[in-house]
mmCIF file of C-alpha atoms and ligand atoms in Angstrom:
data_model
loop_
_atom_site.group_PDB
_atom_site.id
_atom_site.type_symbol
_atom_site.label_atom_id
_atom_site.label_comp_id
_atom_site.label_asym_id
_atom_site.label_seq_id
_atom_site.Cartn_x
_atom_site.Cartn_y
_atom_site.Cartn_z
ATOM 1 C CA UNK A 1 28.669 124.981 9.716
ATOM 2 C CA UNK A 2 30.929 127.681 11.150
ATOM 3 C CA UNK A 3 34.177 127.559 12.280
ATOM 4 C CA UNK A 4 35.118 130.803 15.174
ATOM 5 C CA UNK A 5 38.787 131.845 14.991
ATOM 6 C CA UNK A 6 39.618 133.579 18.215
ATOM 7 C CA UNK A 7 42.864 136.200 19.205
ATOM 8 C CA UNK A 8 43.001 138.995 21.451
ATOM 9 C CA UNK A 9 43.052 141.396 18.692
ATOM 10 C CA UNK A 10 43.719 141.888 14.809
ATOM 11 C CA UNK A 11 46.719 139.095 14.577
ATOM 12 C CA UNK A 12 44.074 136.038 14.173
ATOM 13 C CA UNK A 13 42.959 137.499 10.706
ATOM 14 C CA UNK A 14 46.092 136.809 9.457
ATOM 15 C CA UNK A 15 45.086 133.371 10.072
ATOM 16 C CA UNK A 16 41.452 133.453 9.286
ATOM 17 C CA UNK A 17 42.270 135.503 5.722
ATOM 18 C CA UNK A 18 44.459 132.694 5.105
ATOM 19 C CA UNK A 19 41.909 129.797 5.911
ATOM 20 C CA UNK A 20 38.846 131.607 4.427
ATOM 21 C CA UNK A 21 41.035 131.093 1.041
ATOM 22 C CA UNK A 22 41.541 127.539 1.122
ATOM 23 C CA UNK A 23 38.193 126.645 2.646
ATOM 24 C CA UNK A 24 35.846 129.295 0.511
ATOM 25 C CA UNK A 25 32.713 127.219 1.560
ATOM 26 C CA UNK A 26 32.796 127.489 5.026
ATOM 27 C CA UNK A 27 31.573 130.297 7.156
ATOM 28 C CA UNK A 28 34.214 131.895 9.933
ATOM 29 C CA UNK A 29 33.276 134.019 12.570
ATOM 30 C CA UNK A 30 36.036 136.225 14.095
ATOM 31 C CA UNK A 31 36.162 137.124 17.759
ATOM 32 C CA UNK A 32 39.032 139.636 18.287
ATOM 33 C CA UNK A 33 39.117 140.817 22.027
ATOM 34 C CA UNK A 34 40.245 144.441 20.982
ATOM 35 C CA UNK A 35 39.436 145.661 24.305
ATOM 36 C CA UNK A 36 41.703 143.661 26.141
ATOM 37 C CA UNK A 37 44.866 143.756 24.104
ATOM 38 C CA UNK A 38 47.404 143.170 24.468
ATOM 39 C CA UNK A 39 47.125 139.835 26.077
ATOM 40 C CA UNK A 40 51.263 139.167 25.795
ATOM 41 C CA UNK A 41 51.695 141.569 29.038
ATOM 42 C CA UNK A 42 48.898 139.857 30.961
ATOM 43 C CA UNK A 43 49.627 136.893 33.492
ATOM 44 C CA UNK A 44 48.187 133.329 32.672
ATOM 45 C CA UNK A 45 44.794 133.438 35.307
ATOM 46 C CA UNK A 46 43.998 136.651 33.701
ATOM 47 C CA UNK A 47 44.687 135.157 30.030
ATOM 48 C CA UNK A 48 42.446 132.159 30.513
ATOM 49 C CA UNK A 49 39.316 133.986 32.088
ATOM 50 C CA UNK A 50 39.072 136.308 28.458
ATOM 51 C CA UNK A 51 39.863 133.360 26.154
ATOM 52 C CA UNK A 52 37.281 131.178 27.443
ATOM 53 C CA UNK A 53 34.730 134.290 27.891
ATOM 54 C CA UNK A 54 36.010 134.837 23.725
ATOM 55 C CA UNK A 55 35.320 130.823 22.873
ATOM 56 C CA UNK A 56 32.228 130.771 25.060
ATOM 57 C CA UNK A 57 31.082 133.596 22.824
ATOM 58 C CA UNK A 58 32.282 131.858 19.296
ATOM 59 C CA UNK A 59 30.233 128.665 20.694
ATOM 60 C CA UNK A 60 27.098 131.276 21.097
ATOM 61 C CA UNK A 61 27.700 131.923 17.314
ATOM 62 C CA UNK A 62 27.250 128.010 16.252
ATOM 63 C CA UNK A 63 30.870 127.698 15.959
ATOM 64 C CA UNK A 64 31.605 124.020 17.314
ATOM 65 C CA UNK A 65 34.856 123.861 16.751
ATOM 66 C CA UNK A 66 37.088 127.060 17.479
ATOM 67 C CA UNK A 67 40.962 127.789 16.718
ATOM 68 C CA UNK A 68 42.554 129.673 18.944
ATOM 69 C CA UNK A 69 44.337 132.151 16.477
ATOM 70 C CA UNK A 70 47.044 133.878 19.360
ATOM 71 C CA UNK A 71 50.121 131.765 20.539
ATOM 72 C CA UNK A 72 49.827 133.362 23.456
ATOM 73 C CA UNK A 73 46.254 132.128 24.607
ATOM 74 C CA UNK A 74 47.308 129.000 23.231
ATOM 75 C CA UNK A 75 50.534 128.998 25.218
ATOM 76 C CA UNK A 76 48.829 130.244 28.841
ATOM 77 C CA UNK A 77 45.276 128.649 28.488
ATOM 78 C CA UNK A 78 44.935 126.068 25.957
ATOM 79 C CA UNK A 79 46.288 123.306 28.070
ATOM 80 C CA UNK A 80 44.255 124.211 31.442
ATOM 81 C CA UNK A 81 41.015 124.437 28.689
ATOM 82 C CA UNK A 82 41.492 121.386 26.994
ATOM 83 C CA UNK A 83 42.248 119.360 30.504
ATOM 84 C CA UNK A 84 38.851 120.134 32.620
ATOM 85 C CA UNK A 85 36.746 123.135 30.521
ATOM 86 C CA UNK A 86 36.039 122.069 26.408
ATOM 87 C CA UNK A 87 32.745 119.682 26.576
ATOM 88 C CA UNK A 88 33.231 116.561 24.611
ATOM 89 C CA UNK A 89 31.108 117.458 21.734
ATOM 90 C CA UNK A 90 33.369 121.277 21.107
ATOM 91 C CA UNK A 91 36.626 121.477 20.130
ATOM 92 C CA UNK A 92 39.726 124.302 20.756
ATOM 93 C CA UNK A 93 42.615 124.277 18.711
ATOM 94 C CA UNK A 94 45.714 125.893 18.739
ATOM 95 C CA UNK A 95 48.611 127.302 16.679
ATOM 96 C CA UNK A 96 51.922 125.897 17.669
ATOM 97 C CA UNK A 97 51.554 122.796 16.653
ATOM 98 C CA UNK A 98 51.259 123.324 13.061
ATOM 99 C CA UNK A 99 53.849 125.450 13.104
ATOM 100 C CA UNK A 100 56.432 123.363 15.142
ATOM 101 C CA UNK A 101 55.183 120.345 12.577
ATOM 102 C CA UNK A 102 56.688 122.152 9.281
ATOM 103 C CA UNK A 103 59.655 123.785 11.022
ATOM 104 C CA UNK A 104 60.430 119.595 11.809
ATOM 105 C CA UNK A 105 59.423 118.344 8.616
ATOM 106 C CA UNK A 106 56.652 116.430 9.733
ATOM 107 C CA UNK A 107 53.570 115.369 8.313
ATOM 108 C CA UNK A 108 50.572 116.184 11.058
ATOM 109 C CA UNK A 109 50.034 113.378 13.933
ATOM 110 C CA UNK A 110 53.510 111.898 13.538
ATOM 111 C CA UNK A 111 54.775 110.973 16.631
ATOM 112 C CA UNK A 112 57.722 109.372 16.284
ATOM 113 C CA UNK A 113 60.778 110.417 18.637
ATOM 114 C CA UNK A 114 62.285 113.514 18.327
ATOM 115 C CA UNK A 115 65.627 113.428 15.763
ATOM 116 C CA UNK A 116 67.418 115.783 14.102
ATOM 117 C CA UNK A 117 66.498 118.096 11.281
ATOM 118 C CA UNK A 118 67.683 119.924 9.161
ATOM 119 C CA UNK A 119 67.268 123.614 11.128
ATOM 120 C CA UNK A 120 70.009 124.206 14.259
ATOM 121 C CA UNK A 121 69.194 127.850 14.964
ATOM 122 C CA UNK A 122 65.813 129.190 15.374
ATOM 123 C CA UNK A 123 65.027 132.719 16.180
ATOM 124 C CA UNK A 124 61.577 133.037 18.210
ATOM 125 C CA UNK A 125 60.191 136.467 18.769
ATOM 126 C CA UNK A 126 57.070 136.145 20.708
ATOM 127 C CA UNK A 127 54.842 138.265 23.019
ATOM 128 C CA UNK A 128 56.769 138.260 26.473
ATOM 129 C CA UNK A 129 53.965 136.080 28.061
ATOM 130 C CA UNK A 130 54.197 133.428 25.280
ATOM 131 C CA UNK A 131 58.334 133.533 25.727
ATOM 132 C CA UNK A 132 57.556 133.108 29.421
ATOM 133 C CA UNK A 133 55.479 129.942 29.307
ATOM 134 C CA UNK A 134 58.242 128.039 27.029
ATOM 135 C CA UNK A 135 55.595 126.221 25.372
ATOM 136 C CA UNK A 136 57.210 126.402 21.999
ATOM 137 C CA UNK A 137 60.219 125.081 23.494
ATOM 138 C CA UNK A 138 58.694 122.383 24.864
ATOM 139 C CA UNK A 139 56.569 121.235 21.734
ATOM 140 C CA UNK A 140 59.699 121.738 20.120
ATOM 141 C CA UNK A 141 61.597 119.391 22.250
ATOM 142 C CA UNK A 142 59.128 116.591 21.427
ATOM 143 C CA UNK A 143 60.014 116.298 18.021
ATOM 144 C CA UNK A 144 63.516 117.681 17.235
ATOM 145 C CA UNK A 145 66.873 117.708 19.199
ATOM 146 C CA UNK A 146 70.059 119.622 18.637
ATOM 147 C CA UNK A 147 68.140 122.654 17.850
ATOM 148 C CA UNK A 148 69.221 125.768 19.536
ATOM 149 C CA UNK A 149 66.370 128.440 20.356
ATOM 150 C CA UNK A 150 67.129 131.891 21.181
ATOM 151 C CA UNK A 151 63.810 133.965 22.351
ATOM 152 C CA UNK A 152 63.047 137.172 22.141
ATOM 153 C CA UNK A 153 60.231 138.834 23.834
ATOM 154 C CA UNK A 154 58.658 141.481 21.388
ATOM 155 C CA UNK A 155 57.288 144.278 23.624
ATOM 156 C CA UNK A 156 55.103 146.869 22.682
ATOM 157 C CA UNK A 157 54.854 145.485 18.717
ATOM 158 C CA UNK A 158 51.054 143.897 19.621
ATOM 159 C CA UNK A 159 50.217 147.540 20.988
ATOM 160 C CA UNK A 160 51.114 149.421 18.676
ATOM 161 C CA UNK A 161 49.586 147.372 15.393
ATOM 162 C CA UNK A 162 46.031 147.466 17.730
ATOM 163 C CA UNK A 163 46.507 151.187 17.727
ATOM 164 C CA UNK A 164 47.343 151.498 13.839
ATOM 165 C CA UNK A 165 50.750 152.751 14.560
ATOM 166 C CA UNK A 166 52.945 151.455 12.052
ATOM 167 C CA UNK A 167 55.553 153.745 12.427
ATOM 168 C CA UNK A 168 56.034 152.833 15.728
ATOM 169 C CA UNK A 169 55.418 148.945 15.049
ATOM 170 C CA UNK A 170 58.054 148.837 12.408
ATOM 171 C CA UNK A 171 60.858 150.806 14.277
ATOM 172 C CA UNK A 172 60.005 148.053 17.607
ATOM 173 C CA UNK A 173 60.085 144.966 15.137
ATOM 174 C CA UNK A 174 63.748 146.585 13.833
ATOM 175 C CA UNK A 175 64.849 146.534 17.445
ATOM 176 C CA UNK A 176 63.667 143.142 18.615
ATOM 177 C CA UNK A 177 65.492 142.126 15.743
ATOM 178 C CA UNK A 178 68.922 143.594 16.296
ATOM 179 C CA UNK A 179 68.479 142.558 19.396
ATOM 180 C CA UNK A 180 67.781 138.868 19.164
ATOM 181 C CA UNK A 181 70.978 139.043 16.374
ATOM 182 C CA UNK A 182 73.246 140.035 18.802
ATOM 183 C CA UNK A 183 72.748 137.098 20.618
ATOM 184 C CA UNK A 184 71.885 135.036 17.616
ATOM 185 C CA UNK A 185 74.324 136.212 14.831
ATOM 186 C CA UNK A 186 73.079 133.695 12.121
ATOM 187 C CA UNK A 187 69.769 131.594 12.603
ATOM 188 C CA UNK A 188 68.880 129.254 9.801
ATOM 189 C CA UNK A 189 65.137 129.860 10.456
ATOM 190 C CA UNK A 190 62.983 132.416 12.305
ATOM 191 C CA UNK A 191 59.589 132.281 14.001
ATOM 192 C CA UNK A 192 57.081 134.083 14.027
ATOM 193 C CA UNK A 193 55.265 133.211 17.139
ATOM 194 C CA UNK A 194 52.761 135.598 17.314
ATOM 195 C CA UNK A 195 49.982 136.034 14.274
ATOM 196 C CA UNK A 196 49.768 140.305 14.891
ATOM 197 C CA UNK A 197 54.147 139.750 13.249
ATOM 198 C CA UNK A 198 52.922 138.332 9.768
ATOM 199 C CA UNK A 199 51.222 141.968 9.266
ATOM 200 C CA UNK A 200 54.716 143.013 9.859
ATOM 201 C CA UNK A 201 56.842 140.390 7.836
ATOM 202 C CA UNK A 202 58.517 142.181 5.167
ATOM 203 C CA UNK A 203 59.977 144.403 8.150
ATOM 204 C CA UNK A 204 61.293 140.989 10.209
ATOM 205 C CA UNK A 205 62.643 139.372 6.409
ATOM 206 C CA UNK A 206 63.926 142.972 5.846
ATOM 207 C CA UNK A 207 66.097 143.003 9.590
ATOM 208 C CA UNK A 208 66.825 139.580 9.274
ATOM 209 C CA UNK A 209 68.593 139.172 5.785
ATOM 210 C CA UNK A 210 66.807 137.247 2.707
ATOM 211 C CA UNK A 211 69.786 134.269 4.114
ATOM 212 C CA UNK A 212 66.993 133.504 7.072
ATOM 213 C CA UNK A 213 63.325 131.792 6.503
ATOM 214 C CA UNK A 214 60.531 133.199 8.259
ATOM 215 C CA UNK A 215 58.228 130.819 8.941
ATOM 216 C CA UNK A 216 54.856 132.482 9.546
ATOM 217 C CA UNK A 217 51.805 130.503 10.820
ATOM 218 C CA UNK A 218 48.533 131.672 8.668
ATOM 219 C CA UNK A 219 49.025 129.356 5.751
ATOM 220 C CA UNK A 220 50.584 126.286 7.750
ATOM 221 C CA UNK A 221 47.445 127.051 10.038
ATOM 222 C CA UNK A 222 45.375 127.491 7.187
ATOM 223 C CA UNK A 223 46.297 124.146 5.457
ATOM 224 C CA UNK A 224 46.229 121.626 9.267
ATOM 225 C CA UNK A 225 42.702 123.088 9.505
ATOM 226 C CA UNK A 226 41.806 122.243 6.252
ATOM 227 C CA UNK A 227 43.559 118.653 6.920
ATOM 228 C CA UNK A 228 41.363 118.367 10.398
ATOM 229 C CA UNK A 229 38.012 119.546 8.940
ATOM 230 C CA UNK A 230 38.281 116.679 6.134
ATOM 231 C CA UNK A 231 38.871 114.127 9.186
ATOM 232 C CA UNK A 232 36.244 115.339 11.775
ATOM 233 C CA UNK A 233 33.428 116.807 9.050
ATOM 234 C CA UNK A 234 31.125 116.545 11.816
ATOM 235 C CA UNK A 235 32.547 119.109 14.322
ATOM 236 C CA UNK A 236 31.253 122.211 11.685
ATOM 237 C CA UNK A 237 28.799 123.418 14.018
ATOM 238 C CA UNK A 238 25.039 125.250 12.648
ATOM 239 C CA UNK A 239 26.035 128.851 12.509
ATOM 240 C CA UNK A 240 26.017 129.284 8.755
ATOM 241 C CA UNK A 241 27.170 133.340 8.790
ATOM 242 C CA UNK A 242 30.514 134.734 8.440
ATOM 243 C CA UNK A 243 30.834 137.717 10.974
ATOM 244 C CA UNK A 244 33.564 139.626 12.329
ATOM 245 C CA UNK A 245 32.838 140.591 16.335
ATOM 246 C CA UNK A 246 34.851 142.823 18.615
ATOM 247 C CA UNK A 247 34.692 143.672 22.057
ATOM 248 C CA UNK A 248 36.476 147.227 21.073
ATOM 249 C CA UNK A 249 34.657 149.623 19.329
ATOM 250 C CA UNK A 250 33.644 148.407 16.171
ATOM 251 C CA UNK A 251 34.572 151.713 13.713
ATOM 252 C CA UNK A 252 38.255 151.733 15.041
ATOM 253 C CA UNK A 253 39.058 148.266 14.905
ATOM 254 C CA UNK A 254 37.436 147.982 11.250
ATOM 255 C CA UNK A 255 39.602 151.295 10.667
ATOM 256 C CA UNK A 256 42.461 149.572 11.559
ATOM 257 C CA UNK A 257 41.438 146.267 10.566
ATOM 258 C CA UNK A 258 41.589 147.899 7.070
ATOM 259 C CA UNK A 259 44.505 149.636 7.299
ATOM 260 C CA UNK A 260 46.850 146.268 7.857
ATOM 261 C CA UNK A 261 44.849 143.904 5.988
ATOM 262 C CA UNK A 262 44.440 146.094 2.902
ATOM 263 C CA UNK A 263 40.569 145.281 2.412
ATOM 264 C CA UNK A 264 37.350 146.458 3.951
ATOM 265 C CA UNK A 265 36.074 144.347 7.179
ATOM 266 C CA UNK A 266 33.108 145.449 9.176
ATOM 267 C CA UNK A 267 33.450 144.613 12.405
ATOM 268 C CA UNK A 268 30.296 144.483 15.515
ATOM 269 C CA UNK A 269 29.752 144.967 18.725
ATOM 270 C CA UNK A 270 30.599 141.103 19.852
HETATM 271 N N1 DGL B 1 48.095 137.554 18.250
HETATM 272 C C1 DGL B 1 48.452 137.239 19.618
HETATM 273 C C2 DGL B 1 49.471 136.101 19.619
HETATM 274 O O1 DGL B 1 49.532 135.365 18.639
HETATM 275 C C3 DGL B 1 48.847 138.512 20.298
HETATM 276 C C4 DGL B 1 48.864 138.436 21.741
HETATM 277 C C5 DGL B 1 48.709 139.747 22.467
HETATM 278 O O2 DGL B 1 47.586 140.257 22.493
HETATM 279 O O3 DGL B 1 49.695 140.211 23.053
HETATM 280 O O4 DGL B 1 50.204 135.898 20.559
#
């Protein structure tokens, strides 16, 4: 009865730390493509060939029903996945959706027209590919108008968290920020469209002012899978062991793993 949780890296435990807390009974296993990371510099062909090699692997484990845990495989690949690839009986989810639902104030499968809420200016930082694709635009656009979204493609921050550099990771978030500010002077709300920024979200709340919410996705994640798994019960699949797998070398990535999370994870050879 495992769930997988898939990113290209360390970002998706964010997310599975997150759901492992609100759903203690059921088993995760972790798939974090270390070797291939960063996956927000990558183009879309190239994004979509390692997610579904990742999911295929997560579906090896017993995992039925996998959550794509990186915005930006679930901005390049989800789609073309979910359109000719998943079989029937598997399921992929992604992260955007849960997101875009709280940051609209609405309650999950309403699909009513878009209208106007309460937020007007939304600060996005995002992994250049996911800022490419638009996709959080366009989810966006489905449920709100009149809200004004100003992007900002966060090179290098993905890199430098997968190599344990926090020096350099915090002094890269700083600049995005600034950056994004001078064309954004006050947003009501930012977002953090990537799950490697919530490691860094004291530094973003720090840059941005205590004025601006950050809305980060692990909890809303967390709390929509929660909300699914009590709807579809039957899409737990058999695996029935938590395991963290990497396609990096296992005694770095735990060593970093560590380092961000605060707690001891033992990762394997996936
Ligand atoms: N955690 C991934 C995301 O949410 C990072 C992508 C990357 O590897 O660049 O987008």
């Amino acid at each position: 009865m495992a769930v997988g949780v898939f990113d290209s890296g360390l970002g998706g435990l964010t997310v599975l730390d997150a759901a492992a807390k609100r759903l203690p009974d059921v088993p995760f296993v972790y798939y974090g493509d270390n070797a291939h990371a960063p996956y927000g510099v990558r183009d879309a062909d190239d994004i979509y060939d390692l997610t579904t090699k990742g999911v295929e692997r997560l579906w090896a484990a017993g995992c039925d029903l996998v959550i794509l845990a990186c915005n930006t495989a679930s901005a390049a690949a989800l789609k073309r996945m979910q359109e000719k690839w998943i079989p029937s009986h598997k399921r992929v989810l992604g992260v955007f959706v849960p997101l875009i639902e709280a940051l609209t104030e609405r309650q999950w499968g309403d699909n009513s027209p878009p209208r106007e809420v309460a937020v007007k200016h939304v600060a996005l930082f995002a992994t250049p590919a996911t800022v490419a694709s638009r996709a959080f635009q366009r989810e966006l656009a489905f449920r709100a108008i009149g809200v004004d979204v100003e992007a900002q493609p966060c090179a290098g921050v993905v890199d430098a968290i997968e190599q344990g550099d926090e020096i350099l990771a915090e002094a890269l978030v700083r600049s995005h920020v600034e950056a994004l500010l001078r064309r954004m002077p006050k947003p009501d709300a930012a977002v953090l469209g990537c799950t490697h920024y919530p490691l860094m979200e004291h530094v973003f709340q720090d840059a941005l002012g205590v004025d601006v919410r950050v809305f980060s996705q692990a909890s809303l994640v967390a709390d929509s899978l929660a909300d699914y798994l009590a709807r579809h019960p039957a899409i737990l699949g058999k695996g029935s062991e938590s395991m963290f797998l990497t396609t990096g070398d296992p005694k770095s990535v735990s060593k970093h793993a560590a380092q961000f999370l605060g707690r001891k994870i033992d990762f394997q050879a996936a």
